[in-house]
Amino acid sequence: MAEPKGYVGYMIVGDKSVEFYRDPVMFVNKRMEEYDTRIFQSRILNKPTVFIGTIQGVQDLVGDCSHNFEMGYKVFMHGLYGDNAVFAEGEEAARLGQVLHSLFEPASMHLFNTKLKNLISKHFSNLDAGTEVSAYEQFKHFATELSFSIFLDVVPSHSAEVYDQLSQLITTHWHGIISVPLSLKLPYWGSSSGYNRALEAKGELLEIIRDRLEKANKGDFLHHISEAGFQNQSEVENHLLLFISALVPKAFASILTSFTLALSGHDKAKQRHQASIDCKYLDHVLLEVQRLWPPFFGGRRLTRKSCVLDGVKVHKGTAVVYMTNSAHRDPKVFTDPEEFKPERWDENGDELEKLLCCFGGGKRKCIGIHLIKNILKEVCTYLLNNYEWSVSDDQDLTYKWLPVSRPIGQLMTQFVSKGNQND
Ligand code: HEM
């Protein structure tokens, strides 16, 4: 058993948060190279933090050793979300998980499918109408409308005013969330006007949610969530607030943007064609997209009891960050880790998929997984069936990683309808 390499330094002066938030991937790659290990320690948000960049380390963290850790998000997000499954521990987490799983199991997907198909058609049937479109913005707009529609039954054609209000409020709420890491480094930042505005937005969002719950029709998701078995109304409202959070559409837009980029251009025409006729191949393309460009940099835990992760000791009281992007490039598991190779999933794909941590893992794995897969598959199939596409060269395609991974440029993309290719 080894101690983690690296330095945690002294309080405040030794803090590396600024360097980390500027470019998290550069931050970790530099240290993994310098210490010649994929597990190291540093000081982030003023807390000694062990960074885990191996598949085995993440498996230990979310699997057999998970009882030694608690979730590490309360300090950033609890004020702006209130109690929900993400902050719960032990039996409370298991209870909420059970209620939520019943809402998002495969058998519940019919609740979402009609709205999903209508919105795909609305947002993507005219992608070739103008010159180029910003893929990221297009997907984010679609995913935002989808989340208001499936979770709150708010659509712009019927309730334009509420829709606009919701759009503004989740943006203000979001600005409060991203201001929090700064507040942890600079005490008193938390009382800044941005954070206070976000708290007000939270109150207004909860009011809209309450109103939508009162107007719920039988058959709506709103009705199902009310009947799902939460202990009280406030639990229902807080989870709806979590689902409509701006982070979710950003995560969808991230994956769809990376998919668009990975299969863009003339040289990818064959792969696009294969993905359009072979559902399994499309699955493998999407797994490879999630492996190389997971939307979230990773996850955070706090160590309740010292333990060992992939042979490295993690001490009680330290924070642990699992780095999805690095674990997905662990050369012990993925050969040629930097290369986009959908065919790597042909053999043992199901087993290998269990090692990905794009949606977390173990008992705390993302509850929306079936819904997410459904949405990604439907959107990508629609794009593949209807368009060829390429991205313009004169934009910055280097990836940034926060708040979600995506190219720095907007990914301006030229979609050409398959029916018009020879025009
Ligand atoms: C592309 C979109 C999404 C991505 C990339 C994503 C990713 C994740 C990840 C990585 C975790 C685990 C965090 C950790 O280990 O610390 C997680 C947890 C969770 N996700 Fe998602 N998620 C997405 C969409 C959704 C949706 C649509 C829902 C619900 C409708 C949802 C509900 C949850 C919940 C409730 C948890 C907490 C589970 C627990 O702590 O027990 N997510 N998600």
XYZ file of N, CA and C and ligand atoms in Angstrom, residues 71 73 85-86 100 104 151 242-243 248 251-252 255 295-296 299-301 322 357-360 363-368 371-372, ligand 1:
136
model
N -20.925 11.646 -0.192
C -20.934 12.470 -1.407
C -20.328 13.840 -1.070
N -20.822 17.006 -2.483
C -21.383 18.162 -3.203
C -22.151 19.147 -2.331
N -31.673 13.635 -3.653
C -30.941 12.355 -3.632
C -29.422 12.538 -3.710
N -28.980 13.594 -4.392
C -27.530 13.768 -4.596
C -26.807 14.022 -3.273
N -36.824 7.097 -7.088
C -36.427 7.675 -8.377
C -36.276 6.608 -9.460
N -37.736 6.184 -13.554
C -36.885 6.221 -14.748
C -36.487 4.839 -15.249
N -40.571 17.241 -17.866
C -40.668 17.258 -16.400
C -41.769 18.190 -15.886
N -34.046 19.747 -9.348
C -32.790 19.112 -9.787
C -32.866 18.717 -11.264
N -33.998 18.122 -11.677
C -34.104 17.632 -13.058
C -34.102 18.760 -14.085
N -28.235 19.772 -16.714
C -28.653 18.591 -17.482
C -28.658 18.884 -19.003
N -25.195 18.969 -20.257
C -24.564 17.649 -20.386
C -25.025 16.947 -21.665
N -26.335 17.056 -21.976
C -26.820 16.465 -23.232
C -26.143 17.132 -24.425
N -22.563 15.834 -25.001
C -22.413 14.520 -25.663
C -22.798 14.620 -27.141
N -19.183 14.313 -20.378
C -19.560 15.713 -20.120
C -18.956 16.272 -18.835
N -18.966 15.440 -17.770
C -18.484 15.948 -16.483
C -17.063 15.492 -16.231
N -16.300 13.172 -10.327
C -17.168 13.269 -9.145
C -16.333 13.439 -7.893
N -16.996 13.909 -6.817
C -16.249 14.219 -5.581
C -16.844 13.466 -4.390
N -15.968 13.017 -3.529
C -16.382 12.358 -2.288
C -15.558 12.909 -1.130
N -12.811 11.585 -8.414
C -12.534 10.615 -9.493
C -12.595 11.367 -10.814
N -17.266 5.550 -16.289
C -17.880 6.278 -15.168
C -18.450 7.622 -15.606
N -18.813 7.698 -16.884
C -19.447 8.889 -17.441
C -20.723 9.233 -16.662
N -21.406 8.208 -16.168
C -22.625 8.419 -15.377
C -22.425 7.927 -13.944
N -21.195 7.984 -13.473
C -20.894 7.501 -12.128
C -20.861 5.986 -12.113
N -23.706 2.140 -6.361
C -25.042 2.478 -5.858
C -25.443 3.902 -6.203
N -24.475 4.785 -6.427
C -24.794 6.187 -6.688
C -24.747 6.533 -8.167
N -24.874 5.529 -9.006
C -24.869 5.775 -10.451
C -26.063 6.644 -10.849
N -25.890 7.390 -11.919
C -26.937 8.297 -12.402
C -28.272 7.576 -12.562
N -29.310 8.211 -12.063
C -30.632 7.599 -12.090
C -31.319 7.805 -13.441
N -30.823 8.791 -14.197
C -31.468 9.087 -15.484
C -30.931 8.261 -16.643
N -33.223 7.065 -19.549
C -33.760 8.224 -20.261
C -32.667 8.845 -21.143
N -31.480 8.977 -20.583
C -30.378 9.590 -21.331
C -30.074 8.772 -22.592
C -26.265 13.610 -20.094
C -26.868 13.855 -18.953
C -26.378 13.373 -17.613
C -25.125 13.044 -17.179
C -23.815 13.082 -17.944
C -25.238 12.623 -15.791
C -24.183 12.202 -15.007
C -24.293 11.816 -13.698
C -23.187 11.374 -12.877
C -21.720 11.295 -13.318
C -23.683 11.053 -11.663
C -22.893 10.488 -10.476
C -22.213 11.551 -9.670
C -21.224 10.979 -8.679
O -20.793 9.837 -8.764
O -20.825 11.740 -7.813
C -25.108 11.312 -11.692
C -25.961 11.144 -10.624
C -27.291 11.401 -10.680
N -28.045 11.716 -11.792
Fe -27.323 12.111 -13.628
N -26.560 12.708 -15.422
C -27.284 13.157 -16.499
C -28.644 13.341 -16.567
C -29.515 13.024 -15.561
C -30.960 13.059 -15.676
C -31.729 13.393 -16.965
C -31.441 12.724 -14.451
C -32.868 12.585 -13.982
C -33.885 12.729 -14.675
C -30.323 12.468 -13.566
C -30.422 12.128 -12.239
C -29.347 11.852 -11.417
C -29.472 11.631 -9.983
C -30.754 11.722 -9.146
C -28.172 11.343 -9.509
C -27.773 11.069 -8.065
C -27.766 9.592 -7.790
C -27.308 9.307 -6.369
O -26.512 10.058 -5.827
O -27.721 8.290 -5.826
N -29.171 12.647 -14.283
N -25.463 11.762 -12.953
